[in-house]
mmCIF file of N, CA and C in Angstrom:
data_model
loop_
_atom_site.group_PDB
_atom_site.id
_atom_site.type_symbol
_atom_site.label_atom_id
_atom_site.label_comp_id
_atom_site.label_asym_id
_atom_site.label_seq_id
_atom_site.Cartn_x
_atom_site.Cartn_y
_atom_site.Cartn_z
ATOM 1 N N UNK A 24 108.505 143.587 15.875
ATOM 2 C CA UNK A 24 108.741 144.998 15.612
ATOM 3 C C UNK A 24 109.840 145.077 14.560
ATOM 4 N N UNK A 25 109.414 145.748 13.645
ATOM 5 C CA UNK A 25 110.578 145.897 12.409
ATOM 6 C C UNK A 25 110.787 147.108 12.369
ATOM 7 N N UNK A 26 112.566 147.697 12.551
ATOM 8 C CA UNK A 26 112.839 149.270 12.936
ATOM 9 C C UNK A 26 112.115 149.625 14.143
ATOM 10 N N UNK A 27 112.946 150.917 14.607
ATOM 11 C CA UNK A 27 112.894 151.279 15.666
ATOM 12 C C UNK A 27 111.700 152.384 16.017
ATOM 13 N N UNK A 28 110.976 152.002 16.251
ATOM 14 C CA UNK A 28 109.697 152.824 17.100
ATOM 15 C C UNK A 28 109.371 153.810 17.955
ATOM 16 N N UNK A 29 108.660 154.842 18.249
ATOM 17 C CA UNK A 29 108.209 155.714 18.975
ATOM 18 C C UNK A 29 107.005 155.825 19.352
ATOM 19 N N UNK A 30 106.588 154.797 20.778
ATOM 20 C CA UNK A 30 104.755 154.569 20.955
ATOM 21 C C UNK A 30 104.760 156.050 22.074
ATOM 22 N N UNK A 31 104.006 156.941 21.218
ATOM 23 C CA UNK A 31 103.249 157.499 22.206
ATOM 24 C C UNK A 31 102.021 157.628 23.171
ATOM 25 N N UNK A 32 102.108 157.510 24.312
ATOM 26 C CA UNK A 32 100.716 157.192 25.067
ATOM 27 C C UNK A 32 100.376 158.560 25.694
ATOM 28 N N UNK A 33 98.943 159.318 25.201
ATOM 29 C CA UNK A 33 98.586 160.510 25.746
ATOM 30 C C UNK A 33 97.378 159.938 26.528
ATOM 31 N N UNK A 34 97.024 160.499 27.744
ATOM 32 C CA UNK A 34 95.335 160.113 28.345
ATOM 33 C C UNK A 34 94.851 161.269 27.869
ATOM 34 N N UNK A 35 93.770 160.551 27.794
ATOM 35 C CA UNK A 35 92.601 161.500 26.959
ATOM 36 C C UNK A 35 92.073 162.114 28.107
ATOM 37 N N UNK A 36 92.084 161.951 29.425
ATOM 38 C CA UNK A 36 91.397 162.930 30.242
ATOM 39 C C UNK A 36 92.499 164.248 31.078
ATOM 40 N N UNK A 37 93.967 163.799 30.557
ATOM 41 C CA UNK A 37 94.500 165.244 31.661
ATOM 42 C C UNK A 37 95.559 165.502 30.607
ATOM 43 N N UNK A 38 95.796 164.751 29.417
ATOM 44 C CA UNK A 38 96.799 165.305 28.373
ATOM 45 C C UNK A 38 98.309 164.397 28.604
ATOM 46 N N UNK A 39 98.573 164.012 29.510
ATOM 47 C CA UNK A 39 99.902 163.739 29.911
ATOM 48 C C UNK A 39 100.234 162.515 29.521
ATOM 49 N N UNK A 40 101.706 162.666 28.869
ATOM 50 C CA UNK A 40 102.326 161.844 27.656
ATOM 51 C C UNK A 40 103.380 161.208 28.386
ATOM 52 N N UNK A 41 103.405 159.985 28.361
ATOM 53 C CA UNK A 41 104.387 159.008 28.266
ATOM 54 C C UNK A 41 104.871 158.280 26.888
ATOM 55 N N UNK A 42 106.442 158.393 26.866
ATOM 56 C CA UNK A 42 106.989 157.809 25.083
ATOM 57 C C UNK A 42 107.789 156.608 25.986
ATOM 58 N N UNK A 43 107.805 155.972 24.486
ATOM 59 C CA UNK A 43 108.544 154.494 25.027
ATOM 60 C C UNK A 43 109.019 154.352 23.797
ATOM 61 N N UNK A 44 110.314 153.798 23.521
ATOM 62 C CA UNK A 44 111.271 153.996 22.473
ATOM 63 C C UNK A 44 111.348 152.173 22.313
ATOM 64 N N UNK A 45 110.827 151.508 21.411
ATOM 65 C CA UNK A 45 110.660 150.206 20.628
ATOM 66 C C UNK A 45 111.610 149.990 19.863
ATOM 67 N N UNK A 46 112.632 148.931 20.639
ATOM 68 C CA UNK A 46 113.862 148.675 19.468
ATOM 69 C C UNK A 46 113.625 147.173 18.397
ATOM 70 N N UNK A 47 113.839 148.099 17.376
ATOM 71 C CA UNK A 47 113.310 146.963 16.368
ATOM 72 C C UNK A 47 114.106 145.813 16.635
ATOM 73 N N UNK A 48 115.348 145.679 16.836
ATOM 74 C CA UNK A 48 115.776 144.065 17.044
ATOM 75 C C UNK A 48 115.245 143.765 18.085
ATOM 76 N N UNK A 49 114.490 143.804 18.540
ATOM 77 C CA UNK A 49 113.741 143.011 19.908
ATOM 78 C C UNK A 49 112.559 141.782 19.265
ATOM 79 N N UNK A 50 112.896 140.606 19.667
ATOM 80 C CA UNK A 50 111.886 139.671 19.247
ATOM 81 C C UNK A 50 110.160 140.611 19.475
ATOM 82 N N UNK A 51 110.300 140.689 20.903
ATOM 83 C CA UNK A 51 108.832 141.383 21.788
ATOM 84 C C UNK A 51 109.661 142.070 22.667
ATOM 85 N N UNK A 52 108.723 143.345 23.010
ATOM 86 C CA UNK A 52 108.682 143.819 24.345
ATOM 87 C C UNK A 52 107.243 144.171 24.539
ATOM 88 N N UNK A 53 107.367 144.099 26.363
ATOM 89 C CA UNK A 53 106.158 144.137 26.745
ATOM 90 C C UNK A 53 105.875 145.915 27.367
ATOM 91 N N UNK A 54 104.692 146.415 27.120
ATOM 92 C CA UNK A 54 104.946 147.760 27.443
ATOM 93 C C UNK A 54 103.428 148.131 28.093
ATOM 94 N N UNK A 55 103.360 147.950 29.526
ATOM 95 C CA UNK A 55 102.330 148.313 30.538
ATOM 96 C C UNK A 55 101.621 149.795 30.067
ATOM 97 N N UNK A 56 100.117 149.234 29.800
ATOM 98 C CA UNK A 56 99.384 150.569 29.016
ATOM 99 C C UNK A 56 98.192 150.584 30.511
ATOM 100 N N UNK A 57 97.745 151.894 30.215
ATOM 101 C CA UNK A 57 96.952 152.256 31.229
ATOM 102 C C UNK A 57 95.327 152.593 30.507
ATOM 103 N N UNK A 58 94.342 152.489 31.099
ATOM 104 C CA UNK A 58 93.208 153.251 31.205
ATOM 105 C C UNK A 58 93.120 154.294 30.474
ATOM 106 N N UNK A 59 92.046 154.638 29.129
ATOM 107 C CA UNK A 59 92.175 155.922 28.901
ATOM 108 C C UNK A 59 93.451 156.730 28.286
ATOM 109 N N UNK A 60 94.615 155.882 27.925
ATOM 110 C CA UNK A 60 95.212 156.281 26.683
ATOM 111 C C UNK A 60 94.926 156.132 25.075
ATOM 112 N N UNK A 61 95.690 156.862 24.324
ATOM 113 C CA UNK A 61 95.535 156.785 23.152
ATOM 114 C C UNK A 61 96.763 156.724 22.753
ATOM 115 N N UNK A 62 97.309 155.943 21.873
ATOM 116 C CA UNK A 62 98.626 155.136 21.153
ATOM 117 C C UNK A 62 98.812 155.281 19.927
ATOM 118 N N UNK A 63 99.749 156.273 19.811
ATOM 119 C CA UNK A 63 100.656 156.826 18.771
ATOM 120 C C UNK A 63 101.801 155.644 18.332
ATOM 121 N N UNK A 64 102.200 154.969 17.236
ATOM 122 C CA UNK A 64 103.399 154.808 17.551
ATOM 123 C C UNK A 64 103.840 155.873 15.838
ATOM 124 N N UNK A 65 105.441 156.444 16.221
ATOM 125 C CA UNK A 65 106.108 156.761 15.025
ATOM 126 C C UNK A 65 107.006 155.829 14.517
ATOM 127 N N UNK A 66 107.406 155.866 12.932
ATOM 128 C CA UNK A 66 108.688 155.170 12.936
ATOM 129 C C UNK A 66 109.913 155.966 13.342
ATOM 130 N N UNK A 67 110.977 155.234 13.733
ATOM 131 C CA UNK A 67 112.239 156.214 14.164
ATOM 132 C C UNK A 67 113.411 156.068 12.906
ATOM 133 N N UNK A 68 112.877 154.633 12.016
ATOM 134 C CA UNK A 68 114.409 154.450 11.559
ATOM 135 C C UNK A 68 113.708 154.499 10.044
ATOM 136 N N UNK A 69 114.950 154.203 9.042
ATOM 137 C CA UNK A 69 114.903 154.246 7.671
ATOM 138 C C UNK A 69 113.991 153.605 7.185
ATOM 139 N N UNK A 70 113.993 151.849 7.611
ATOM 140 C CA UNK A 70 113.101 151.005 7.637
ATOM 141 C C UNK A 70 111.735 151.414 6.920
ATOM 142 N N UNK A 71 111.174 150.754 5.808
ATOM 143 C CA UNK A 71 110.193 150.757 5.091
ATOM 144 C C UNK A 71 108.869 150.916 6.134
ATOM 145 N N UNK A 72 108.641 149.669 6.868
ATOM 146 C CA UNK A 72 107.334 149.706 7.703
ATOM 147 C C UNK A 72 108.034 149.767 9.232
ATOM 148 N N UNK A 73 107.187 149.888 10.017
ATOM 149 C CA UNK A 73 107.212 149.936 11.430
ATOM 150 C C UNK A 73 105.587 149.516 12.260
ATOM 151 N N UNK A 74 106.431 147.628 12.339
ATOM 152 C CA UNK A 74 104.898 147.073 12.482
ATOM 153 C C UNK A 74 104.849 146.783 14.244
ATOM 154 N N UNK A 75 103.643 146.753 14.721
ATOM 155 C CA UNK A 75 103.708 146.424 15.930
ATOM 156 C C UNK A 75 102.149 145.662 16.077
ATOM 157 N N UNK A 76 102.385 144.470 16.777
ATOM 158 C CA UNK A 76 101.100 143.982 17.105
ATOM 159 C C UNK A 76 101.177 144.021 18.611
ATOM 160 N N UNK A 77 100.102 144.458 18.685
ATOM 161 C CA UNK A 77 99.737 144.622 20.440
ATOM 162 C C UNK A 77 98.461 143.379 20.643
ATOM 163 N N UNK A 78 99.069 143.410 22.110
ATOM 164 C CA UNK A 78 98.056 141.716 22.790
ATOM 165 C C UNK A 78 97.888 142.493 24.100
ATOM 166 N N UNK A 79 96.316 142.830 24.318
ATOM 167 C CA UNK A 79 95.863 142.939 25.479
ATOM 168 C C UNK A 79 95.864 141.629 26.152
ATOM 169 N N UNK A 80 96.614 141.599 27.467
ATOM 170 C CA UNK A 80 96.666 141.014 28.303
ATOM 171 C C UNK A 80 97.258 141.611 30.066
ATOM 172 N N UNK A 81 96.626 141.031 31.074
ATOM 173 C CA UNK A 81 96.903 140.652 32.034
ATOM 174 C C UNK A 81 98.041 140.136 32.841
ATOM 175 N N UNK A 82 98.496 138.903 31.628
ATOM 176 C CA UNK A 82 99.870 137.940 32.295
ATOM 177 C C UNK A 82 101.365 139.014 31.413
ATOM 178 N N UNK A 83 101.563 138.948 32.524
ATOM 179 C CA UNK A 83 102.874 139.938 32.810
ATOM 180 C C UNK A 83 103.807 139.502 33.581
ATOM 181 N N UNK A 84 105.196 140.091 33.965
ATOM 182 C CA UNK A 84 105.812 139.750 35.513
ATOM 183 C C UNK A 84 106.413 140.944 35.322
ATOM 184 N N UNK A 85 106.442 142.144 36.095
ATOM 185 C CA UNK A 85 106.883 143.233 36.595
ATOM 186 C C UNK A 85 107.930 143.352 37.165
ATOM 187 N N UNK A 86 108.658 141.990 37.839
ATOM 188 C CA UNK A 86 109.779 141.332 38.356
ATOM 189 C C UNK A 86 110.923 141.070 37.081
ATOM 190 N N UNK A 87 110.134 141.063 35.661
ATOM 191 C CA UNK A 87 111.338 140.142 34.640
ATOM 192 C C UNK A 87 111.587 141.538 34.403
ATOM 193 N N UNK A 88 113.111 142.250 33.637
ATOM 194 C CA UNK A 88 113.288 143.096 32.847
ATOM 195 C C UNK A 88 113.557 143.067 31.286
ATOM 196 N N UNK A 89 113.484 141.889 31.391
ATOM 197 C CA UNK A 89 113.782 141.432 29.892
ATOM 198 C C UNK A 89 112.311 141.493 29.217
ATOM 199 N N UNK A 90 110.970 141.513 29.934
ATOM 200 C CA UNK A 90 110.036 141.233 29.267
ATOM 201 C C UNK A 90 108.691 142.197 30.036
ATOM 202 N N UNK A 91 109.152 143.143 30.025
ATOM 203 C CA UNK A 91 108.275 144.562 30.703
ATOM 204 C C UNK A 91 108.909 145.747 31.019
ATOM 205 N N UNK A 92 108.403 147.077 30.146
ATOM 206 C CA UNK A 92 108.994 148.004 30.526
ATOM 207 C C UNK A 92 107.963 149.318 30.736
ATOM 208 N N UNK A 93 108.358 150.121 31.535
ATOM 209 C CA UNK A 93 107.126 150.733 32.216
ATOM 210 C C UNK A 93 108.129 152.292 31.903
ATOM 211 N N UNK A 94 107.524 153.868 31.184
ATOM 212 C CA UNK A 94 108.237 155.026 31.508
ATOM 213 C C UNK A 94 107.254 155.543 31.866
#
């Protein structure tokens, strides 16, 4: 993630928005997506681009805080 981010997640079936605020000095963070959203991200900072690669996956630990965050 380069600069600081704004992923918005709306579900497409009842409207309701969850934001999650992506700090660009973060190597990764991991950010638990659901069923039936759609993913906004904005840029927040000065920063030229605001890149994010997302990896559908499964392997998680919900237990680490350093490496999953859920709003």
């Amino acid at each position: 993630i380069y600069g600081r981010c704004k992923m918005e997640m709306v579900d497409i079936r009842d409207g309701s928005l969850r934001v999650v605020i992506l700090n660009g000095s973060a190597s990764r963070e991991f950010v638990k997506v659901r069923r039936y959203e759609r993913h906004i991200v904005k840029n927040l900072s000065n920063s030229e681009k605001c890149e994010l690669l997302v990896i559908a996956s499964e392997e998680y630990d919900e237990n680490d805080p350093d490496t999953f965050k859920e709003k």
